[in-house]
mmCIF file of C-alpha atoms and ligand atoms in Angstrom:
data_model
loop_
_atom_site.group_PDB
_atom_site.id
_atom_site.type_symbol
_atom_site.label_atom_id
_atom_site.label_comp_id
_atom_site.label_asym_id
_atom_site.label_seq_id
_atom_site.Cartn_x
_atom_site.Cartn_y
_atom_site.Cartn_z
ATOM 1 C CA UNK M 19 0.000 0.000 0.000
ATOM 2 C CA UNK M 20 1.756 3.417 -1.037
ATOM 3 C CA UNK M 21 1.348 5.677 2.065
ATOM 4 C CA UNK M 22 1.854 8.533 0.150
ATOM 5 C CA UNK M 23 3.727 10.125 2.975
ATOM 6 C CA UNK M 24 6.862 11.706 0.692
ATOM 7 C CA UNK M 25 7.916 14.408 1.300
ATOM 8 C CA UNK M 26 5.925 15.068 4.795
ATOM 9 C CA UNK M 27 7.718 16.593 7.669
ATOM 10 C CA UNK M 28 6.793 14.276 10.698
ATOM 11 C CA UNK M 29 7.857 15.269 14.249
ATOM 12 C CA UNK M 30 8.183 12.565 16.569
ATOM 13 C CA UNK M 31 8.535 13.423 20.807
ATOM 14 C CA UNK M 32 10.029 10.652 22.286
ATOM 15 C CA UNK M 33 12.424 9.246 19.137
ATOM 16 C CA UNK M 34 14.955 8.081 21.037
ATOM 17 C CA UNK M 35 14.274 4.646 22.231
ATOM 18 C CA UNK M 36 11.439 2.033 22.260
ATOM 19 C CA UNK M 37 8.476 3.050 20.407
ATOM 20 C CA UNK M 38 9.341 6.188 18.791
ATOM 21 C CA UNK M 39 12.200 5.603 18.043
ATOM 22 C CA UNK M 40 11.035 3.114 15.600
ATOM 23 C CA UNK M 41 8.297 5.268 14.116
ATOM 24 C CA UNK M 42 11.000 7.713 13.352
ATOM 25 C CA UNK M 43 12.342 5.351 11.458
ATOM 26 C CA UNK M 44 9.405 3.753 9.490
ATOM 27 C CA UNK M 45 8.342 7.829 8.543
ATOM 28 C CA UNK M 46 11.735 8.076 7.062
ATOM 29 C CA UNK M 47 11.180 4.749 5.671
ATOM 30 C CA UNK M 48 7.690 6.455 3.879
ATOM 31 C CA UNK M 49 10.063 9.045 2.713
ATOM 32 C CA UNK M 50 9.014 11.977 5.097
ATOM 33 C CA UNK M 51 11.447 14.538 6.920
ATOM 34 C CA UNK M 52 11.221 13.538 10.837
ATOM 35 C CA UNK M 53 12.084 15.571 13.402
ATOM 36 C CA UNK M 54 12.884 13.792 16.912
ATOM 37 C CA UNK M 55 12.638 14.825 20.161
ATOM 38 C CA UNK M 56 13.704 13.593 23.296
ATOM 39 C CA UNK M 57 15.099 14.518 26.642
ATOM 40 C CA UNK M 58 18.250 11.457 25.703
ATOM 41 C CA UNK M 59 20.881 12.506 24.267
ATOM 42 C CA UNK M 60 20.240 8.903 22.008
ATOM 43 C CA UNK M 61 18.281 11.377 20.088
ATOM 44 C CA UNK M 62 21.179 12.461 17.621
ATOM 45 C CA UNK M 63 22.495 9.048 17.519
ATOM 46 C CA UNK M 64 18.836 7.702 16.325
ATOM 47 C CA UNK M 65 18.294 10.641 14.161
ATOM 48 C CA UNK M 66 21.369 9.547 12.133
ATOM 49 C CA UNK M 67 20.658 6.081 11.752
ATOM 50 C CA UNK M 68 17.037 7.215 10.368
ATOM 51 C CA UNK M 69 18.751 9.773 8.081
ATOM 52 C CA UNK M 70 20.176 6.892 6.313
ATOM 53 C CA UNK M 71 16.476 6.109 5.123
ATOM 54 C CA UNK M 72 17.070 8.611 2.749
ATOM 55 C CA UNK M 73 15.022 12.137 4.093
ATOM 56 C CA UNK M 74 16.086 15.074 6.368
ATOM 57 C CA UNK M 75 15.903 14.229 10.094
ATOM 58 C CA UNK M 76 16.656 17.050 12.847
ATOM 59 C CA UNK M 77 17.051 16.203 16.189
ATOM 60 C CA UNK M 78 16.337 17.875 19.720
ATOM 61 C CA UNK M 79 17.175 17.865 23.604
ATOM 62 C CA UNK M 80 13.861 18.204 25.278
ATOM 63 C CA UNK M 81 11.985 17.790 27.999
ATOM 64 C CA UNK M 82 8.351 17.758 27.451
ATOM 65 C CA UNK M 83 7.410 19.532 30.425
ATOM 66 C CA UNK M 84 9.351 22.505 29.429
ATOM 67 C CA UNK M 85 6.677 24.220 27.064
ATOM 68 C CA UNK M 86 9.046 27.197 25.902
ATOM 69 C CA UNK M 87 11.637 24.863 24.522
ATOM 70 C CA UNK M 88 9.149 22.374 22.678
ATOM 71 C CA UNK M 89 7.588 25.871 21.062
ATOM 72 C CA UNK M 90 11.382 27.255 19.974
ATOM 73 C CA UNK M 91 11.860 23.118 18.667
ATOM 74 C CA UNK M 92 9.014 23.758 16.548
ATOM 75 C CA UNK M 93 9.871 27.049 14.819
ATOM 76 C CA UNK M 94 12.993 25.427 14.501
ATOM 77 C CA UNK M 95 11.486 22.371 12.686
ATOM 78 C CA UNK M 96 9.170 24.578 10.300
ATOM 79 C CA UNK M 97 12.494 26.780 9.582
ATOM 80 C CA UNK M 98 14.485 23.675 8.555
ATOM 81 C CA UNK M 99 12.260 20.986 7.951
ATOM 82 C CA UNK M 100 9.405 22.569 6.609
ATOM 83 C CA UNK M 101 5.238 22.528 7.253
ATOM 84 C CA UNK M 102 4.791 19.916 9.841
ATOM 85 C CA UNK M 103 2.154 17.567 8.847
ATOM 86 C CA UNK M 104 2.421 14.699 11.354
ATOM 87 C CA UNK M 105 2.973 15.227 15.478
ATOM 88 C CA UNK M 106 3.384 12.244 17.146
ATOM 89 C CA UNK M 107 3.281 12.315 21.291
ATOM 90 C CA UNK M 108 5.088 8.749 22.403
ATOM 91 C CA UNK M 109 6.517 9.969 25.381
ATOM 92 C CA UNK M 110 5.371 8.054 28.645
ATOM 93 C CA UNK M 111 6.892 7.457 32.307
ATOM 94 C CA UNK M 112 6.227 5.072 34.895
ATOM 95 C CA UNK M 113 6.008 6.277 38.548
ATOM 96 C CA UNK M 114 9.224 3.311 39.318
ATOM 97 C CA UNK M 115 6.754 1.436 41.807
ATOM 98 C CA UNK M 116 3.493 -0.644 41.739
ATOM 99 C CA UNK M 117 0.157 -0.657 43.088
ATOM 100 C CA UNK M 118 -2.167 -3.623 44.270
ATOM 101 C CA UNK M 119 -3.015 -1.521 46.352
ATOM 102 C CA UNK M 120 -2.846 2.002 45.548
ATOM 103 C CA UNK M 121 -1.653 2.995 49.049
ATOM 104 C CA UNK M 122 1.879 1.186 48.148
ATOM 105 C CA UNK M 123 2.496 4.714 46.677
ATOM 106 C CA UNK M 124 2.891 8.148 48.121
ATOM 107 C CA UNK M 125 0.416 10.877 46.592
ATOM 108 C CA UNK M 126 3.784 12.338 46.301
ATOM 109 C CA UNK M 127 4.835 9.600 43.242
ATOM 110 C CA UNK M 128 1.945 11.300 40.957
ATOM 111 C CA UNK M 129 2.401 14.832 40.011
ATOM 112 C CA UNK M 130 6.130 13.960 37.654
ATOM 113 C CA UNK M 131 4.111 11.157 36.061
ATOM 114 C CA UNK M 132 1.089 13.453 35.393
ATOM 115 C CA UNK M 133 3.452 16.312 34.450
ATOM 116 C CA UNK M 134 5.526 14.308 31.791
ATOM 117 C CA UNK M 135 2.344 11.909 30.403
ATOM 118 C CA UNK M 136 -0.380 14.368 30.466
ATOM 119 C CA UNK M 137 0.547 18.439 30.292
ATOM 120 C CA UNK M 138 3.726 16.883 27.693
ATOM 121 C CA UNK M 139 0.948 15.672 24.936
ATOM 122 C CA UNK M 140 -0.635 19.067 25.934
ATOM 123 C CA UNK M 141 2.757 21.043 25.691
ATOM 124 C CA UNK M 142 3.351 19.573 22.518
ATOM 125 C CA UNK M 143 0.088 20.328 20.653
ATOM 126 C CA UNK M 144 0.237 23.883 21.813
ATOM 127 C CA UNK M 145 3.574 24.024 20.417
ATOM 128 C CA UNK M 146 2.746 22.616 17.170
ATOM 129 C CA UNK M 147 -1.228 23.007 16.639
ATOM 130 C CA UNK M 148 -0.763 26.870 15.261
ATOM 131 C CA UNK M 149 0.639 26.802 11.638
ATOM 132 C CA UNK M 150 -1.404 23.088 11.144
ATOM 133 C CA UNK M 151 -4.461 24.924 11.956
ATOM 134 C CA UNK M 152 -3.977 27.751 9.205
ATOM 135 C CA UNK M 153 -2.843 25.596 6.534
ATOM 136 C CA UNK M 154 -5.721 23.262 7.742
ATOM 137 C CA UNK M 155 -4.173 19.542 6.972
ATOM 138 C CA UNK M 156 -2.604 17.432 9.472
ATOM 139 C CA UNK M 157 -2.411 14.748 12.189
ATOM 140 C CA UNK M 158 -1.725 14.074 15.456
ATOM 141 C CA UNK M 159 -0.760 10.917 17.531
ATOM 142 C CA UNK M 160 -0.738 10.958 21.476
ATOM 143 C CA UNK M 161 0.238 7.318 22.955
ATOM 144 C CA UNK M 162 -2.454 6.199 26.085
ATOM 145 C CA UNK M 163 -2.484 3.019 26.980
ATOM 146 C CA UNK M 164 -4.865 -0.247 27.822
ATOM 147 C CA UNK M 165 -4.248 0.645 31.120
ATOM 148 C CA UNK M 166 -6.048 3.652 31.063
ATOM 149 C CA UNK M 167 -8.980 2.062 30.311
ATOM 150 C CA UNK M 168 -9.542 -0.963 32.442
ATOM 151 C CA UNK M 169 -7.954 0.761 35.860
ATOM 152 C CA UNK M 170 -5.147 -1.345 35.785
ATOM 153 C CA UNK M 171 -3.384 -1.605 39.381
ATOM 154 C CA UNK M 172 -0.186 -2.024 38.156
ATOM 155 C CA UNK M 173 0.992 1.588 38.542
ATOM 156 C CA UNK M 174 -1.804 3.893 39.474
ATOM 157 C CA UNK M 175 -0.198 7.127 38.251
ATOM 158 C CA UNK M 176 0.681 5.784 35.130
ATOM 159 C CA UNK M 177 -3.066 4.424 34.508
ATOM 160 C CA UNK M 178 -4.633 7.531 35.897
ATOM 161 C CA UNK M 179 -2.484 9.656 33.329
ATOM 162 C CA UNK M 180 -3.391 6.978 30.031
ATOM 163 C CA UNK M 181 -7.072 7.922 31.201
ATOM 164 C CA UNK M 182 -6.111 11.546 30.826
ATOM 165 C CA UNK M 183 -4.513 11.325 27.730
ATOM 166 C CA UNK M 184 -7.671 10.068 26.042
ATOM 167 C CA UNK M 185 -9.838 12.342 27.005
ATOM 168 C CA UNK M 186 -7.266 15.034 25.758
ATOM 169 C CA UNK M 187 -6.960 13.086 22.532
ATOM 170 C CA UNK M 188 -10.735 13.149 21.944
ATOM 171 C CA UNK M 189 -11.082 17.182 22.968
ATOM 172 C CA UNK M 190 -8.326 17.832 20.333
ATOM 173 C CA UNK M 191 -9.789 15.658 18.165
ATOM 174 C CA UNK M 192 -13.058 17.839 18.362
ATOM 175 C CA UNK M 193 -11.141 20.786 18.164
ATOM 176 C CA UNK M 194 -9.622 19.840 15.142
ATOM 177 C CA UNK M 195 -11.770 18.882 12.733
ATOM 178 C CA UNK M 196 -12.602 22.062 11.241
ATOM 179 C CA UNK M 197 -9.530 22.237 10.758
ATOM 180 C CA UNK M 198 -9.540 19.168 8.827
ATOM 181 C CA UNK M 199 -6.545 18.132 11.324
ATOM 182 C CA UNK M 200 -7.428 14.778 12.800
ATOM 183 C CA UNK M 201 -6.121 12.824 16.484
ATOM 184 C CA UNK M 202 -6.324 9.545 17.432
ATOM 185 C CA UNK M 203 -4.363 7.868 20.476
ATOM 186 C CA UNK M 204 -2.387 4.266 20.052
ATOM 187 C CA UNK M 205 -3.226 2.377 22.864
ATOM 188 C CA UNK M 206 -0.568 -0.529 22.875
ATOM 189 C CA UNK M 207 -0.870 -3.726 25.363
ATOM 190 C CA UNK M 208 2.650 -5.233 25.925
ATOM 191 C CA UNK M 209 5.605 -3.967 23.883
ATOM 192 C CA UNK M 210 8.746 -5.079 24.675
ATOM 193 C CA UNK M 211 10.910 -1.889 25.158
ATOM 194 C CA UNK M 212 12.512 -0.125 27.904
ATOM 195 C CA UNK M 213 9.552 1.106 29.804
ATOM 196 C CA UNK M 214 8.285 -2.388 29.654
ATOM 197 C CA UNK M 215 11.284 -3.627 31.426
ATOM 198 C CA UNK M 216 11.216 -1.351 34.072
ATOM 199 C CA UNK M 217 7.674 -2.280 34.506
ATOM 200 C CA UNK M 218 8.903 -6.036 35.149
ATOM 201 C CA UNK M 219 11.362 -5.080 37.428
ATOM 202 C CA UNK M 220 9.298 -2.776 39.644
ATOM 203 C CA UNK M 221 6.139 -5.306 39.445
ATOM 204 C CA UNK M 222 8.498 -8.341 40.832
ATOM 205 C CA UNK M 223 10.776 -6.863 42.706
ATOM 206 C CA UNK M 224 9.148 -7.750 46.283
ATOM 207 C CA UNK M 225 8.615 -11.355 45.480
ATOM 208 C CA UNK M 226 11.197 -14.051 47.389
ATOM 209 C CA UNK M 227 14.226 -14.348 44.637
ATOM 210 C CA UNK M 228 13.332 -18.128 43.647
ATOM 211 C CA UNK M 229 9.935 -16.753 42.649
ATOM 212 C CA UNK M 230 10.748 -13.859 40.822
ATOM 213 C CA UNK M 231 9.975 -14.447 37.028
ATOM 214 C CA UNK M 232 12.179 -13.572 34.344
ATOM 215 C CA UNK M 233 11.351 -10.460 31.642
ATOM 216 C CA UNK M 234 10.513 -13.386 29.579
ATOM 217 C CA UNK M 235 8.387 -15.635 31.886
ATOM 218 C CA UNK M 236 6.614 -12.196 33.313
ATOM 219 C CA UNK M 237 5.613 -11.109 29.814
ATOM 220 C CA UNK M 238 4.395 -14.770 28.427
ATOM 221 C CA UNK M 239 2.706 -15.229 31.208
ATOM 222 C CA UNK M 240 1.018 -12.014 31.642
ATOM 223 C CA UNK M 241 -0.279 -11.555 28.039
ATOM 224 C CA UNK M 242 -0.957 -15.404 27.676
ATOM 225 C CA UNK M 243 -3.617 -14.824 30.479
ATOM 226 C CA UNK M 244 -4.820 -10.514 29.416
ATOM 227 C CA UNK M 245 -5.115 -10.501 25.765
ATOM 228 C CA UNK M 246 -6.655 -13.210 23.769
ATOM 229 C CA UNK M 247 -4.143 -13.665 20.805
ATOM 230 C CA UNK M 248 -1.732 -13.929 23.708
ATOM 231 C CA UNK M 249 0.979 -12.531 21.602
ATOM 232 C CA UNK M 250 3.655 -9.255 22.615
ATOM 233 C CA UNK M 251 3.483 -6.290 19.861
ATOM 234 C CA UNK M 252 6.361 -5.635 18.383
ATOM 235 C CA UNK M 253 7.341 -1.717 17.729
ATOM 236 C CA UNK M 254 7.186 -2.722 14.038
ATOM 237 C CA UNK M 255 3.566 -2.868 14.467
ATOM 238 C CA UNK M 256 2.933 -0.942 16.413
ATOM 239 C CA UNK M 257 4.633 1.980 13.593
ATOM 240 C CA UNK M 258 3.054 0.444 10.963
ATOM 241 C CA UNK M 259 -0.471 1.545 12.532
ATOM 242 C CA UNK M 260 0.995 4.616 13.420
ATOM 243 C CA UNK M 261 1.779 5.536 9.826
ATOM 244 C CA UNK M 262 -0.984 3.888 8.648
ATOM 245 C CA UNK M 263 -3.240 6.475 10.873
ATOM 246 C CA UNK M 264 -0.839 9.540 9.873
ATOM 247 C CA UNK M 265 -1.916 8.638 6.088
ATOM 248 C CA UNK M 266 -4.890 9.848 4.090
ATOM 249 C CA UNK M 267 -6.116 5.652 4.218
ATOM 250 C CA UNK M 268 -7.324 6.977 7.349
ATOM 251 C CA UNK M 269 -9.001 10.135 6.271
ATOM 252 C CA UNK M 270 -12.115 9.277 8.341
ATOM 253 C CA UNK M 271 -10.343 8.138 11.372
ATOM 254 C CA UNK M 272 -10.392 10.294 14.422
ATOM 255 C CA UNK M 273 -10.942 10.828 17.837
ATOM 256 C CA UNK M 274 -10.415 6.742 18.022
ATOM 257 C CA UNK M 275 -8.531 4.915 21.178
ATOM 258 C CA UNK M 276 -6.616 2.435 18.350
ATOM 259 C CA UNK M 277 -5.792 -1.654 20.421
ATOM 260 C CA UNK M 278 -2.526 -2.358 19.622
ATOM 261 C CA UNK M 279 -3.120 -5.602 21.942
ATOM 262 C CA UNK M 280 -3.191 -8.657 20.900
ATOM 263 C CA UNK M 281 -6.993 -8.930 21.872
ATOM 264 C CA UNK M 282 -6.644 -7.080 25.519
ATOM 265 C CA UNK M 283 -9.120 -4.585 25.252
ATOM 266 C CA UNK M 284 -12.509 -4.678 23.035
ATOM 267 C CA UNK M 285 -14.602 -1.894 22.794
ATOM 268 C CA UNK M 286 -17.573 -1.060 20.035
HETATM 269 N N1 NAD R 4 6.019 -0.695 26.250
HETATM 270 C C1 NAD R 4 4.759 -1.028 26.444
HETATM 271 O O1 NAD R 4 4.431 -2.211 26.567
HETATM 272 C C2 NAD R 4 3.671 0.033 26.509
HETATM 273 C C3 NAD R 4 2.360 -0.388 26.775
HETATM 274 C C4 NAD R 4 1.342 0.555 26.782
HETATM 275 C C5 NAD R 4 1.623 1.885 26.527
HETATM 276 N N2 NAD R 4 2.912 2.284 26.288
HETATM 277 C C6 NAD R 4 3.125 3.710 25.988
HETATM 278 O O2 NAD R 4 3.721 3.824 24.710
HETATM 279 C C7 NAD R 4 4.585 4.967 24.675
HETATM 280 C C8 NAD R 4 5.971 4.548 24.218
HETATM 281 O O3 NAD R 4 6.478 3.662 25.212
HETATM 282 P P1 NAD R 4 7.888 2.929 25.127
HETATM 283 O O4 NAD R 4 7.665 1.613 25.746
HETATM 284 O O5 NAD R 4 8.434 3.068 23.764
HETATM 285 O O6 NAD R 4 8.708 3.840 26.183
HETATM 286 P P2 NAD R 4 10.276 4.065 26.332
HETATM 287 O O7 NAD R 4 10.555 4.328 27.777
HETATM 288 O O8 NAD R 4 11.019 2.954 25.690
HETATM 289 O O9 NAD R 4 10.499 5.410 25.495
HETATM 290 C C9 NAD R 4 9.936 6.630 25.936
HETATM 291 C C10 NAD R 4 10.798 7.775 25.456
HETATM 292 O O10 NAD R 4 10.321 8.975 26.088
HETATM 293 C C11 NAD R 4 11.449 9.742 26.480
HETATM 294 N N3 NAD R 4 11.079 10.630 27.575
HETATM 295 C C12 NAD R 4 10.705 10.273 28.835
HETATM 296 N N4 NAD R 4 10.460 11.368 29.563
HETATM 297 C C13 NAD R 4 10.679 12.448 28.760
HETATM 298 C C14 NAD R 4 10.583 13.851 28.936
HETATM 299 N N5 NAD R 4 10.221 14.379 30.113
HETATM 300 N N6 NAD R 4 10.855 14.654 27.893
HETATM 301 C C15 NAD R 4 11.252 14.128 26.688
HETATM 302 N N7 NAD R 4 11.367 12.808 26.469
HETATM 303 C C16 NAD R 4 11.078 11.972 27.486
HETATM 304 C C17 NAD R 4 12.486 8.705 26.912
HETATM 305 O O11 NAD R 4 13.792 9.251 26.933
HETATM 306 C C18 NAD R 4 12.289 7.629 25.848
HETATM 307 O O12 NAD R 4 13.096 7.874 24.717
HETATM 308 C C19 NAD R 4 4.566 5.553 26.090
HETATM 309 O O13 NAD R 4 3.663 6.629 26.131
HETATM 310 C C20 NAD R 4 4.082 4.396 26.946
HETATM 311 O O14 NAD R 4 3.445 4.842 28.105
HETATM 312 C C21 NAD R 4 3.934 1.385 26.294
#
């Protein structure tokens, strides 16, 4: 299927590792100028390797929560890249400790994961919405999660903040479409990337040593009994949806919480 993405100027928060870092490099795959931007200094390194693809790349030093440097990032992305078309939002933190039951945390542990999760993806689209708006074409991706929609225990924070991120995706998406602009959020299940390890280590860390699972046995286990193709997601698939929702294929598609699962979460 030709994307038709050529030429676009894709800016992707959170291009350093694990997710985005791999829908940097499928955009630059679909021939589009990428921007990344990430608070590792990875970020040049990956920006590089995607520039070998063939397009522009540009890379930044950013913290989302900083909203005056993700606004001077994006002038400097329209400067040099050109019109941005395509936002995506991966970035996503875990509070470092789990629930079952919420009281195992400190309300102390939730205002950094709300900051980074939450006013980040909000940050970012006031950074970028302006010029989109007046040329009226373009999209934008935030990244939730299953866990904010089933009130998943595992990290409360982290859940409450996926929640939060969906309802921002569907006010933008509102927003937006008069604009002809369109959002949708990826919600993946289990990805096996850097977050996801943490999450392992964090989850098993108080059981008795000769019970503690391995990343492997954790993850086999744990979507074997949540998601009914029992399968992880690889971040290969879960960029091919991402660019597959960026494209005009998905002209129609917005304001959608998109299962990247396995079969975790249905909804109609
Ligand atoms: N891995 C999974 O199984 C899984 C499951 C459900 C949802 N998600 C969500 O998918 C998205 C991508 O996850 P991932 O697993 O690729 O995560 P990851 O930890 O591998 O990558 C996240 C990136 O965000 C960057 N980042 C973190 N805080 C930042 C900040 N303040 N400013 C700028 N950059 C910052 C990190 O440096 C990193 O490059 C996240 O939003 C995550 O919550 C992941």
């Amino acid at each position: 299927m030709n994307l038709e993405l050529a030429g676009h100027v894709a800016v992707v928060v959170g291009g350093a590792n694990g997710m985005g870092r791999m829908i940097a490099k499928t955009f630059a795959a679909e021939g589009a100028a990428v921007a990344l931007l990430d608070r590792d200094p990875a970020v040049d390194e990956i920006a590089h390797e995607a520039a070998a693809q063939g397009g522009a790349t540009l890379s930044a030093q950013v913290d989302v929560t900083d909203f005056e440097a993700i606004q001077a990032v994006a002038t400097r992305v329209e400067n040099e890249l050109g019109p941005v078309r395509h936002v995506i939002f991966t970035v996503g933190i875990d509070s470092g400790k789990g629930g079952f039951p919420f009281w195992n945390l400190e309300p102390s542990d939730w205002p950094r994961v709300h900051d980074v999760n939450v006013i980040g993806a909000v940050n970012t689209a006031h950074a970028f919405y302006a010029p989109m708006i007046a040329r009226r074409q373009g999209t934008f991706c935030f990244f939730s999660s299953v866990a904010g929609q089933i009130g998943s225990q595992t990290d409360p924070p982290y859940s409450v903040s996926k929640a939060a991120v969906l309802s921002f995706m569907q006010i933008a998406a509102k927003d937006f479409a008069p604009y002809n602009i369109r959002a949708n959020a990826i919600c993946p299940g289990m990805v096996d990337t850097p977050l996801q390890r943490r999450i392992h280590k964090f989850s098993t860390a108080d059981l008795p040593e000769d019970e503690r699972p391995t990343y492997e046995e954790w993850y086999t286990e744990k979507i074997g009994r949540l998601a009914v193709l029992g399968k992880l997601t690889s971040p290969e698939e879960i960029a091919a949806t991402v660019v597959f929702l960026a494209s005009d294929h998905a002209r129609t598609i917005t304001g959608q919480a998109v299962n990247v699962d396995s079969g975790w979460v249905m909804h109609w």
